[in-house]
mmCIF file of C-alpha atoms and ligand atoms in Angstrom:
data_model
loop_
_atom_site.group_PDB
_atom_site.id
_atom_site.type_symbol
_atom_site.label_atom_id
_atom_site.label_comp_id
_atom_site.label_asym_id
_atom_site.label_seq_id
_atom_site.Cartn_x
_atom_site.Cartn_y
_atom_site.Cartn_z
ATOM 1 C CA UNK H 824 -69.661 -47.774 -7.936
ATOM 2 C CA UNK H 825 -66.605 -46.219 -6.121
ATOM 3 C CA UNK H 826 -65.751 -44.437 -8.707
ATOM 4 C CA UNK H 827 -69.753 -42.809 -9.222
ATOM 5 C CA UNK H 828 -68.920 -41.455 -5.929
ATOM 6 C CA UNK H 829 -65.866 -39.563 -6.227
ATOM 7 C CA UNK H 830 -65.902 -38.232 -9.595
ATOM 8 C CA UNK H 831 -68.449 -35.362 -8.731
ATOM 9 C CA UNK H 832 -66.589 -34.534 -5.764
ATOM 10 C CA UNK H 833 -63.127 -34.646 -7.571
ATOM 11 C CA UNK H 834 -64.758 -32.143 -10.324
ATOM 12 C CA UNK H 835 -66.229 -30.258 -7.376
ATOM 13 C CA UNK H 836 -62.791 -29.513 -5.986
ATOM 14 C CA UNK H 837 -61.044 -28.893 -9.261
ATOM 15 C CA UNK H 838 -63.350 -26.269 -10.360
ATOM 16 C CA UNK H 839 -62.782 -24.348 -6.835
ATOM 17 C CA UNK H 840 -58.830 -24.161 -7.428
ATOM 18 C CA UNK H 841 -59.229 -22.965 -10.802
ATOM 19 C CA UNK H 842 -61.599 -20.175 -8.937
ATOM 20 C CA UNK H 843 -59.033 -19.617 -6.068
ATOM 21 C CA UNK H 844 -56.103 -19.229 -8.831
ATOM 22 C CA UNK H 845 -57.853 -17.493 -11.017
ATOM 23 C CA UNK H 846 -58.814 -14.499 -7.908
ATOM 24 C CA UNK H 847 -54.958 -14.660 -7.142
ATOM 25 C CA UNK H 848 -54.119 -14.057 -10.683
ATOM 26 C CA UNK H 849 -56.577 -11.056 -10.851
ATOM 27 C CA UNK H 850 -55.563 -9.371 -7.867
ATOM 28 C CA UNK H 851 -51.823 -10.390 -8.370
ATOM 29 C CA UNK H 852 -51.890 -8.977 -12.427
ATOM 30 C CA UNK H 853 -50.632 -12.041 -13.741
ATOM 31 C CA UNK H 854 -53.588 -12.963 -16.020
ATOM 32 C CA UNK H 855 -53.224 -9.730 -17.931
ATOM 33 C CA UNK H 856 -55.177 -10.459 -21.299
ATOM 34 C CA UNK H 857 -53.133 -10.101 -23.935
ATOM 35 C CA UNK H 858 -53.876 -6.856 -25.075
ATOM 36 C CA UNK H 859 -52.852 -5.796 -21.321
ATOM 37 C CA UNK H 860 -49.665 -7.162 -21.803
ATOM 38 C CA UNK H 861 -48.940 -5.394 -25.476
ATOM 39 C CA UNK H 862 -49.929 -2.127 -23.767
ATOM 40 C CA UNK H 863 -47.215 -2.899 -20.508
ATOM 41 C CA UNK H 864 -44.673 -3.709 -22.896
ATOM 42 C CA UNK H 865 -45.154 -1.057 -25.183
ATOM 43 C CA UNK H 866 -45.122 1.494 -22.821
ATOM 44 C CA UNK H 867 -41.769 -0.274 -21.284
ATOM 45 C CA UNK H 868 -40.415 0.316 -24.318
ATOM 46 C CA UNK H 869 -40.572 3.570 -24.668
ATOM 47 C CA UNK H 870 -39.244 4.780 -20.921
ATOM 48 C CA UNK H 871 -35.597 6.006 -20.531
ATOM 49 C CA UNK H 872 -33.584 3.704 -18.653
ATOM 50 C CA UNK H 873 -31.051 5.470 -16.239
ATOM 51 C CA UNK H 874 -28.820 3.755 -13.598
ATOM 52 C CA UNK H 875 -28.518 6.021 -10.810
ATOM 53 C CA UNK H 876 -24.716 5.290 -8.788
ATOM 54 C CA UNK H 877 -25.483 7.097 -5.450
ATOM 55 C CA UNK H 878 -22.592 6.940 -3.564
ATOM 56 C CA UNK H 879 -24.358 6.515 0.147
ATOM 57 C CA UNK H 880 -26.710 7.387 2.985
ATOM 58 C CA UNK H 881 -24.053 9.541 5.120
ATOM 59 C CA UNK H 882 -26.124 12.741 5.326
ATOM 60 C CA UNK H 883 -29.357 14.652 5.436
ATOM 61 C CA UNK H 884 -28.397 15.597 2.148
ATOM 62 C CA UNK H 885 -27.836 13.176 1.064
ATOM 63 C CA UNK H 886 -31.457 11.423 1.480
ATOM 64 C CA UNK H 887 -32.676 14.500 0.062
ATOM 65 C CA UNK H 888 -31.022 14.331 -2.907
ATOM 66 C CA UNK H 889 -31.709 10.425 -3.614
ATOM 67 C CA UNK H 890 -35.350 11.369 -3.439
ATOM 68 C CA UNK H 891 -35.286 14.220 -5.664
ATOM 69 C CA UNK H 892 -33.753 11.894 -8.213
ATOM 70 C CA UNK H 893 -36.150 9.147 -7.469
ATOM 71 C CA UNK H 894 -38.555 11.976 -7.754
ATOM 72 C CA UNK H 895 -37.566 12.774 -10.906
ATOM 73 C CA UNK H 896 -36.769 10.015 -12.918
ATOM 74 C CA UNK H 897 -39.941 8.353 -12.386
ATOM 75 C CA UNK H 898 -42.208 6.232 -14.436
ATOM 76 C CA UNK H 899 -44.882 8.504 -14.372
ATOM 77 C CA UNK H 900 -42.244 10.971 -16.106
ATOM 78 C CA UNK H 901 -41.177 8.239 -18.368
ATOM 79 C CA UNK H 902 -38.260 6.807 -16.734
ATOM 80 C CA UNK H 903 -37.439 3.652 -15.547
ATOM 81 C CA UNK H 904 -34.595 4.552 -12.882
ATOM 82 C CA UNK H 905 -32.389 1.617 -11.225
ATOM 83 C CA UNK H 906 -31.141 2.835 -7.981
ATOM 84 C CA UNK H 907 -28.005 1.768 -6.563
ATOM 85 C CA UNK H 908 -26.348 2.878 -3.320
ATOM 86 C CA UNK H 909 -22.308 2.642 -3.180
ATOM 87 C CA UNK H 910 -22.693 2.658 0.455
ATOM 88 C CA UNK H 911 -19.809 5.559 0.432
ATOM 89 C CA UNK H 912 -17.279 2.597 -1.219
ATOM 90 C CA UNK H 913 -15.348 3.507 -4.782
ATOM 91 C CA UNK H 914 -15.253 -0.186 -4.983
ATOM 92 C CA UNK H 915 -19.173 -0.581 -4.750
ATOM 93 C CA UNK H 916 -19.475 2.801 -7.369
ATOM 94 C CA UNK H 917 -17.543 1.166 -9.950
ATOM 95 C CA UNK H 918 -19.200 -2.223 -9.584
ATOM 96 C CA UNK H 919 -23.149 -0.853 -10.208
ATOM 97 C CA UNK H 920 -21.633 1.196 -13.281
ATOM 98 C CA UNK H 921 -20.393 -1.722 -14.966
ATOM 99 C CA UNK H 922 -23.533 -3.440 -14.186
ATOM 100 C CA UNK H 923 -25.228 -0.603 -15.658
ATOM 101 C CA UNK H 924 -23.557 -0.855 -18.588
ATOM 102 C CA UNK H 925 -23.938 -4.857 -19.268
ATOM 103 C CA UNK H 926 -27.435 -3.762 -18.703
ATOM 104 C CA UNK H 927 -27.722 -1.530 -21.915
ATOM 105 C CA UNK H 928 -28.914 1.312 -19.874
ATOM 106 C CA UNK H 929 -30.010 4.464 -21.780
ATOM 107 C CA UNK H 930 -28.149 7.036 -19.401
ATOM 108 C CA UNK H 931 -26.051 6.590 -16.228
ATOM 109 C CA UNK H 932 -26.660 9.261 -13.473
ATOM 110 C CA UNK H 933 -23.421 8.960 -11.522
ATOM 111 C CA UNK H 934 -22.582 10.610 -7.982
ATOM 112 C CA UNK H 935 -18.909 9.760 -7.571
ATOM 113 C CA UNK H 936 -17.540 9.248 -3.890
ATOM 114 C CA UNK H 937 -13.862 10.695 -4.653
ATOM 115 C CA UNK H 938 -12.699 12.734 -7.820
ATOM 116 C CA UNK H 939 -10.222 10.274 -8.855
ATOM 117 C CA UNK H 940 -10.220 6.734 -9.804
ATOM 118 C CA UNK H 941 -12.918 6.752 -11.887
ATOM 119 C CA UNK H 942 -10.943 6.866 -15.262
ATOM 120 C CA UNK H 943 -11.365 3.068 -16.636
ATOM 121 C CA UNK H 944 -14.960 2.756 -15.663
ATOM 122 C CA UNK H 945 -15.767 5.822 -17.502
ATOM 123 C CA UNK H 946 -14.050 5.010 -20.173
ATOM 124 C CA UNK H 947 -16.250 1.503 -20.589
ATOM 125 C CA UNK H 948 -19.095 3.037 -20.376
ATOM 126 C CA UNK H 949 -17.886 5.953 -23.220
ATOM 127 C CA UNK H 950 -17.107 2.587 -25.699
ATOM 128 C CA UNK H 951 -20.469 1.150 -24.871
ATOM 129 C CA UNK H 952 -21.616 4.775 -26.025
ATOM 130 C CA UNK H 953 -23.734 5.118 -23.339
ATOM 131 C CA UNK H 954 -24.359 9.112 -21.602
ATOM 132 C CA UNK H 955 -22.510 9.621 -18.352
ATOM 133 C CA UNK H 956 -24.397 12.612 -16.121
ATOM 134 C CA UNK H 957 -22.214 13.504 -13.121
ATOM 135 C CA UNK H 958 -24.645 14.722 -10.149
ATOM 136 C CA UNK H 959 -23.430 16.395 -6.791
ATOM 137 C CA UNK H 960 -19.946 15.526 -6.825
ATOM 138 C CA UNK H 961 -17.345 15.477 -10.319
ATOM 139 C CA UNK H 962 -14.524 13.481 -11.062
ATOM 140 C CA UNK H 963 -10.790 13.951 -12.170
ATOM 141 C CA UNK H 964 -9.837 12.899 -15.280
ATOM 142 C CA UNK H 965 -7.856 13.621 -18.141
ATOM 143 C CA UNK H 966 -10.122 13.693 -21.025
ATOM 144 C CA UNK H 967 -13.743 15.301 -20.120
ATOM 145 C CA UNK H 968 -15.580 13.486 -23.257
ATOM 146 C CA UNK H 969 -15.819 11.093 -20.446
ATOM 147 C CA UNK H 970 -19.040 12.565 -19.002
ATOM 148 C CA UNK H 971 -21.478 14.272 -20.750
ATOM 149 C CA UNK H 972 -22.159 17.252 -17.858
ATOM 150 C CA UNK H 973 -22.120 18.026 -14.362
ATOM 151 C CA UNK H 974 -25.081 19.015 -12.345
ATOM 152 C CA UNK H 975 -24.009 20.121 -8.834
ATOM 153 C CA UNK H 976 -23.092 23.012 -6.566
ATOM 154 C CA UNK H 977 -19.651 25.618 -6.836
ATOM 155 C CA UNK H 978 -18.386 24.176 -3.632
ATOM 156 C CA UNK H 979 -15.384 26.254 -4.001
ATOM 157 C CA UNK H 980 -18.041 29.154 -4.251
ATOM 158 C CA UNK H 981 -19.365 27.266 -0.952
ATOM 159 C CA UNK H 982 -16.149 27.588 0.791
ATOM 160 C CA UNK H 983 -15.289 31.287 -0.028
ATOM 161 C CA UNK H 984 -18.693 31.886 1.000
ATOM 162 C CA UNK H 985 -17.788 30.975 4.082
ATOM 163 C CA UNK H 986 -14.851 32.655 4.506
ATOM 164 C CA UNK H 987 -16.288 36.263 3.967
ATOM 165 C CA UNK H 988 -18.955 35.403 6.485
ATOM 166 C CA UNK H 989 -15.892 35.156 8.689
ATOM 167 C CA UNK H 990 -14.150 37.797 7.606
ATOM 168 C CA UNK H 991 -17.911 40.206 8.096
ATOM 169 C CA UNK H 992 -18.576 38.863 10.981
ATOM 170 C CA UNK H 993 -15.107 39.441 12.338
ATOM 171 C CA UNK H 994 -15.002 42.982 11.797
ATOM 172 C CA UNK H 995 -18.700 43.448 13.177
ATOM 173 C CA UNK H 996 -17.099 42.216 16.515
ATOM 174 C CA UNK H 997 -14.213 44.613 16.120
ATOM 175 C CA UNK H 998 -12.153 41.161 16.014
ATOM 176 C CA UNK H 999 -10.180 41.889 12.283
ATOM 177 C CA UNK H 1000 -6.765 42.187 13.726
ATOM 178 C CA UNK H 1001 -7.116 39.687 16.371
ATOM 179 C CA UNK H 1002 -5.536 36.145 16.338
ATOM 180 C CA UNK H 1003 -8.566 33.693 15.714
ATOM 181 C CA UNK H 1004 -8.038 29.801 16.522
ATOM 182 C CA UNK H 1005 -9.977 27.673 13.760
ATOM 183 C CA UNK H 1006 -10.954 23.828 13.366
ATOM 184 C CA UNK H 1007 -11.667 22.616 10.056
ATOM 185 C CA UNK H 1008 -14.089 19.328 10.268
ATOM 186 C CA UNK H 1009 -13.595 18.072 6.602
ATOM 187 C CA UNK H 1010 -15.873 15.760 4.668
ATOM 188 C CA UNK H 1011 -14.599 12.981 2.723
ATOM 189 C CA UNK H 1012 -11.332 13.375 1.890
ATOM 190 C CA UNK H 1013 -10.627 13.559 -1.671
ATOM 191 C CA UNK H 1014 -14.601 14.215 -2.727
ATOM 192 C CA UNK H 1015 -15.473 17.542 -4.871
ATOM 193 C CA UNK H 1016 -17.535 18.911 -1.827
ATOM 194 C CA UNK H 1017 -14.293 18.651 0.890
ATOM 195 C CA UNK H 1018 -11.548 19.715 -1.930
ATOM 196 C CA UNK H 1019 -13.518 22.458 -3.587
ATOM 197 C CA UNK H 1020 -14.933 23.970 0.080
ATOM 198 C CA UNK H 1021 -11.819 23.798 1.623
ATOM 199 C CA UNK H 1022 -9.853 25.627 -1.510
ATOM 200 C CA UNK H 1023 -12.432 28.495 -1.289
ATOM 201 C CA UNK H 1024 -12.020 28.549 2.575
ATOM 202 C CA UNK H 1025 -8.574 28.662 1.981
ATOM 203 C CA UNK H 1026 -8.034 31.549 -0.305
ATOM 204 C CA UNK H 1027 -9.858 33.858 1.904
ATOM 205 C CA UNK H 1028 -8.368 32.336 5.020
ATOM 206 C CA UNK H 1029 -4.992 32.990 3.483
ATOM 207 C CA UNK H 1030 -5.597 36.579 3.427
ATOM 208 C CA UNK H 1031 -5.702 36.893 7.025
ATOM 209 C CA UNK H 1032 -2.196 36.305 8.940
ATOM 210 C CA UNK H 1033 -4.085 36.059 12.211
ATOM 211 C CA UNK H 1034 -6.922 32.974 10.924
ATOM 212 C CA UNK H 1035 -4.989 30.481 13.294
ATOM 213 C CA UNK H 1036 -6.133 26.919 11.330
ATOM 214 C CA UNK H 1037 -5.164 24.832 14.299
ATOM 215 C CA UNK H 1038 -6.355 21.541 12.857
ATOM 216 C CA UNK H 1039 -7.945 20.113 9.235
ATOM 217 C CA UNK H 1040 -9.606 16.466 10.064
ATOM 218 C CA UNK H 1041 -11.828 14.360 7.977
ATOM 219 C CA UNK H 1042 -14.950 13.659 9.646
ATOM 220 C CA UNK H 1043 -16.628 11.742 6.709
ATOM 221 C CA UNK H 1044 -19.753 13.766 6.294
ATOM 222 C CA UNK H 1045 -20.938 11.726 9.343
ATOM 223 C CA UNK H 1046 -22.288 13.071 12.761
ATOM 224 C CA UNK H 1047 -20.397 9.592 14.780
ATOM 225 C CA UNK H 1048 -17.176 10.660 13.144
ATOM 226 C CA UNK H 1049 -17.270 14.280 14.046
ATOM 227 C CA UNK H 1050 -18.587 13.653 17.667
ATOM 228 C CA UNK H 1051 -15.868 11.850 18.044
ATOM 229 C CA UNK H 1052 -12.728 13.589 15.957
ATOM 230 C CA UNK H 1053 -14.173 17.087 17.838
ATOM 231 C CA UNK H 1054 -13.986 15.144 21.017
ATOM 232 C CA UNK H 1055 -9.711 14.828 20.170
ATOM 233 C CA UNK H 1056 -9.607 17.822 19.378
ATOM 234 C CA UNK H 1057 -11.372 19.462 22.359
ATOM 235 C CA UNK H 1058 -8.427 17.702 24.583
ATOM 236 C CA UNK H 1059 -5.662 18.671 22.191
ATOM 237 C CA UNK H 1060 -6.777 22.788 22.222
ATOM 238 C CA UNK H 1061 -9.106 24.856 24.817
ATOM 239 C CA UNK H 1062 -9.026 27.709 23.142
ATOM 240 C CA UNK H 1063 -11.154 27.120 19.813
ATOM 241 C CA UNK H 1064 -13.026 30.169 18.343
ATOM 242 C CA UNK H 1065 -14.077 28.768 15.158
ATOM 243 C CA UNK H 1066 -15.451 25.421 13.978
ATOM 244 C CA UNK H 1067 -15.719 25.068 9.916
ATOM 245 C CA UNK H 1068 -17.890 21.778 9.586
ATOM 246 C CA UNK H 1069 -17.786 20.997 6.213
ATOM 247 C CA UNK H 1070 -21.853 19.953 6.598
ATOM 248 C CA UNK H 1071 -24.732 19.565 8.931
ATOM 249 C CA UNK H 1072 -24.280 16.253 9.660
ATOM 250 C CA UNK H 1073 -20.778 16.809 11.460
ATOM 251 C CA UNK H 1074 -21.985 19.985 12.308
ATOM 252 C CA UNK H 1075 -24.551 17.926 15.042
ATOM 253 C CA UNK H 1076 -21.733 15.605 16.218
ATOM 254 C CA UNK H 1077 -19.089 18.546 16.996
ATOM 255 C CA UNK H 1078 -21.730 20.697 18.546
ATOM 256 C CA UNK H 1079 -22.877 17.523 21.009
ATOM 257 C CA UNK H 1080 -19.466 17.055 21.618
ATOM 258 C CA UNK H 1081 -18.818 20.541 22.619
ATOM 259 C CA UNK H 1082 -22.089 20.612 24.634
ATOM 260 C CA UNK H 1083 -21.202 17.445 26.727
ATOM 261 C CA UNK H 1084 -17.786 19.476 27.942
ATOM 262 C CA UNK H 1085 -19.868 22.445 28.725
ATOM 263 C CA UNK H 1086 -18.282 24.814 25.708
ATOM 264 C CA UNK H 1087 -21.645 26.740 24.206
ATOM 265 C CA UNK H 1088 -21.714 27.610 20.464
ATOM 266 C CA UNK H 1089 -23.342 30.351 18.087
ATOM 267 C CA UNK H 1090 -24.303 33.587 18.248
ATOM 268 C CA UNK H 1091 -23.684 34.163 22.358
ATOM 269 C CA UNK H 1092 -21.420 31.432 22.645
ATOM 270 C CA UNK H 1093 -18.020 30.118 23.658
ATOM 271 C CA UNK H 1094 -17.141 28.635 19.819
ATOM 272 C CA UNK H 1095 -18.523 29.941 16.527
ATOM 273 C CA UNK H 1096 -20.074 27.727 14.237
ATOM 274 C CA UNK H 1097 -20.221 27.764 10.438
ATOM 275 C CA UNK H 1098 -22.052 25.154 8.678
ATOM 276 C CA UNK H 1099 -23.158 23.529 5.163
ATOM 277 C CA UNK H 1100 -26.203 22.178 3.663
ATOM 278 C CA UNK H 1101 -28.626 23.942 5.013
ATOM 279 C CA UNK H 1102 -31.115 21.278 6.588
ATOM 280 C CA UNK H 1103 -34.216 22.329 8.004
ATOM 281 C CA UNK H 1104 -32.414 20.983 11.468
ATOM 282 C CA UNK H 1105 -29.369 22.679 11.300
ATOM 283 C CA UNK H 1106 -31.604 26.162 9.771
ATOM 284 C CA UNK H 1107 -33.916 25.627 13.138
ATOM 285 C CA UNK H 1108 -30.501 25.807 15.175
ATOM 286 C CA UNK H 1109 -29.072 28.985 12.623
ATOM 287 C CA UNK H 1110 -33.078 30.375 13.951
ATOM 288 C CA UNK H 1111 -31.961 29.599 17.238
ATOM 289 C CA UNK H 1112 -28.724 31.379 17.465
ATOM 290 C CA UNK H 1113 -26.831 27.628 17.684
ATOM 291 C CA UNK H 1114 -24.770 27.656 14.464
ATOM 292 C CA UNK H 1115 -24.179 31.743 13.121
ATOM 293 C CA UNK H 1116 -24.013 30.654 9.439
ATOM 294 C CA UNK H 1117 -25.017 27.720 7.073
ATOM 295 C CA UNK H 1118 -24.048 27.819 3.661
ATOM 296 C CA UNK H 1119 -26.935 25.975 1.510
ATOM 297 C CA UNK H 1120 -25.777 22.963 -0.929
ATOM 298 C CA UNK H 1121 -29.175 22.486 -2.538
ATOM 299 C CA UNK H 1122 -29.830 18.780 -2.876
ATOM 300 C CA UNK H 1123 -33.007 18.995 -5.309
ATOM 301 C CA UNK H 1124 -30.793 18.123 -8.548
ATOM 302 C CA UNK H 1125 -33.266 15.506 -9.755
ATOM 303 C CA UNK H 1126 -35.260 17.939 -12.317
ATOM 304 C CA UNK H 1127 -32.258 19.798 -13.566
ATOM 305 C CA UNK H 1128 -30.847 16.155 -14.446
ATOM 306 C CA UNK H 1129 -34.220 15.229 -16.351
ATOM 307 C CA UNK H 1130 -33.828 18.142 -18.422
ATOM 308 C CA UNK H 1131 -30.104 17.484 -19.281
ATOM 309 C CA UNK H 1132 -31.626 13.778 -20.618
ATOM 310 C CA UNK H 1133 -34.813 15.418 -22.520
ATOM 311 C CA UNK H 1134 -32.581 17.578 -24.162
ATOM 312 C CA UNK H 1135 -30.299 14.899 -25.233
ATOM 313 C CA UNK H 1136 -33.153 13.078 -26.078
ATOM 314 C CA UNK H 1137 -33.801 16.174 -28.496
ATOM 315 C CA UNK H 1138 -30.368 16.066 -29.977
ATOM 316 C CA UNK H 1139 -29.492 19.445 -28.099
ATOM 317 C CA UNK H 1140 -26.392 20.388 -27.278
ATOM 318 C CA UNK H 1141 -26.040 21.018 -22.823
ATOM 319 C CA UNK H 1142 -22.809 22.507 -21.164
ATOM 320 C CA UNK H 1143 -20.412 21.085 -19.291
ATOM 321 C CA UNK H 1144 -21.269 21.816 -15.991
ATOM 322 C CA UNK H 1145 -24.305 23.459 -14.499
ATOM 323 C CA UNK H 1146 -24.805 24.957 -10.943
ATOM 324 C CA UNK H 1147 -27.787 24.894 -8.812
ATOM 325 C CA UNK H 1148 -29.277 27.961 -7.045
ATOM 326 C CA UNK H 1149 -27.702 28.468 -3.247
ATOM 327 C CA UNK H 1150 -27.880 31.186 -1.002
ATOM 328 C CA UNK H 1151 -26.221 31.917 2.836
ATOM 329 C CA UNK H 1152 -28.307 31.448 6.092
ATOM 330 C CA UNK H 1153 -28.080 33.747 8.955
ATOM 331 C CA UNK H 1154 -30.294 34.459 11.979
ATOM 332 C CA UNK H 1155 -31.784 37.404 10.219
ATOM 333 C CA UNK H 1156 -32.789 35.570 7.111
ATOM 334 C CA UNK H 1157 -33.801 32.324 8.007
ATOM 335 C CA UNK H 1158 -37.224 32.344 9.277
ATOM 336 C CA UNK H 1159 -38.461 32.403 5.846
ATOM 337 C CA UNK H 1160 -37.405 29.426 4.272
ATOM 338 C CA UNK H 1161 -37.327 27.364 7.640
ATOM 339 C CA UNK H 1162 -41.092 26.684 7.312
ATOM 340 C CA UNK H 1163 -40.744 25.782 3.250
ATOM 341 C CA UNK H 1164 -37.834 23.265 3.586
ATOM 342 C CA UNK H 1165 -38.802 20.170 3.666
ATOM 343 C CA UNK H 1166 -35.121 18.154 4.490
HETATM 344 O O1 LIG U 419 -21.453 16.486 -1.869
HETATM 345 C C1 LIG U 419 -22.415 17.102 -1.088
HETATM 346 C C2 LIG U 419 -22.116 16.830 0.347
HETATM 347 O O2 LIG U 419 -22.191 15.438 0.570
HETATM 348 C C3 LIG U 419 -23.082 17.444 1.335
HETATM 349 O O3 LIG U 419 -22.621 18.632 1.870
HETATM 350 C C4 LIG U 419 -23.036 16.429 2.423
HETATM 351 O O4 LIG U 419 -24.010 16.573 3.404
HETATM 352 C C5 LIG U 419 -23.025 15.182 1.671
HETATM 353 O O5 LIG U 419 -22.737 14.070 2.382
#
């Protein structure tokens, strides 16, 4: 009799789970029929798998350039990208890679921290036969069968571009033969973007006896670490003329730094400023008469990498190195591209 009783309600309640599970499922895409799942795997199989090494989050630039990739190598374009930030460590760099490799990737997109050290790492992934593409940055090594290509900037291009601002802007101001103190903030010490600008800096600098380079420091590419190196510095000298900061982001801290003392910078000011990147911050303060010069490092590298991979894809040959379009930022140029930049 009991049992009369229960069995209708027991049914009752089994067939409204199998309802509730089966709505979860639906919504959730776990019941794909099978045909569904045929389709998702086939289409899996045929998307390019890259692992992408980005070596941090230090910059404005830096985000920029992660999202271009992202941008890029999407599924939608028939990639299926694994992201992994180094968090500005080697260490961290040389872990994902070999993770990439164990994973069978198709590609590895690779933005190295430092030029050197990456020589073993590389070398795995050549024996595993799988494509290195160097973005941003390059490395130092011995034997260049190790990468594929380079997509980047000329950052020794960057750096003399700064110099002959200097050296224009100098003799604008009727300043050529007089003795001009300089600070150098540097980015990462050891990266393509701090060796390459400061070498081009450098062999301008060098042709000026009275370019005064009072002081060289690494600042990181961060804003806290050049707040607080151009804070030294602004006890050690009070007579600065020039500030090199090797990109926006330091650019910010040294200026704030300068600003809490009371020094003024730019055009009218106490302290000259000449930046990199070319953010649409750091372009609004060029607009403002803030910082006199920035010289762009375009971080939108994502598509020219996609095209290196279709062509390999194609069996095409690609060069060794290619550079992205840059130009120099003054007060009387900016305006246009200030409205169209969207980092
Ligand atoms: O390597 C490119 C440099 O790295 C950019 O100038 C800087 O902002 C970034 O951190």
């Amino acid at each position: 009799m009991k049992k009369n009783i229960l069995y209708p309600l027991l049914v009752a309640i089994m067939s409204l789970s199998l309802c509730a599970i089966m709505i979860i499922g639906e919504m959730s895409g776990l019941f794909l029929n099978p045909k569904g799942q045929e389709d998702q795997a086939s289409s899996d199989d045929k998307l390019i798998v890259v692992g992408v090494s980005q070596l941090g989050s230090e910059s404005v630039w830096r985000t920029a350039n992660t999202e271009s990739i992202q941008k890029s190598l999407s599924r939608e374009n028939g990639y299926f990208a694994i992201l992994n930030n180094a968090r500005q460590k080697q260490d961290n760099q040389i872990k994902a890679i070999r993770s990439f490799i164990s994973q069978r990737v198709d590609y590895i997109v690779f933005s190295p921290v430092t030029e050197d050290g990456f020589e073993n790492v590389l070398t795995e992934a050549k024996d595993a036969g799988i494509p290195v593409i160097l973005m941003d940055r390059t490395v130092n090594v011995e034997d260049d069968s190790l990468y594929v290509t380079h997509v980047g900037s000329n950052m020794e291009e960057e750096g003399r571009k700064a110099g002959e601002w200097l050296e224009g802007e100098l003799a604008r101001r009727n300043m050529s033969d007089e003795e001009i103190n300089i600070i150098v903030l540097k980015g990462t010490e050891g990266s393509t973007s701090e060796i390459g600008r400061s070498k081009g800096f450098h062999d301008i600098a060098k042709k000026h006896p009275g370019w005064n380079i009072l002081a060289e420091v690494d600042a990181d590419f961060t804003n806290t670490k050049a707040q607080e190196e151009m804070g030294k510095l602004l006890r050690q000298y009070s007579d600065i003329d020039v500030v090199i900061s090797q990109n926006d982001d330091m650019t910010f801290g040294a200026i704030e730094a300068m600003r809490k003392r009371g020094i003024t910078t730019g055009r009218d000011g106490d302290v000259m400023i000449v930046s990199f990147d070319a953010c649409h911050e750091a372009l609004t303060m060029v607009y403002n008469g803030l910082i006199n010069v920035d010289i762009e490092c375009n971080p939108i590298q994502g598509d020219y990498v996609s095209e290196v991979i279709r062509k390999l894809e194609n069996g095409e040959t690609v060069e060794k190195e290619y550079f992205v379009d840059e130009q120099v930022f003054t007060k009387e140029n900016v305006a246009d591209s200030l409205s169209s930049r969207a980092y």
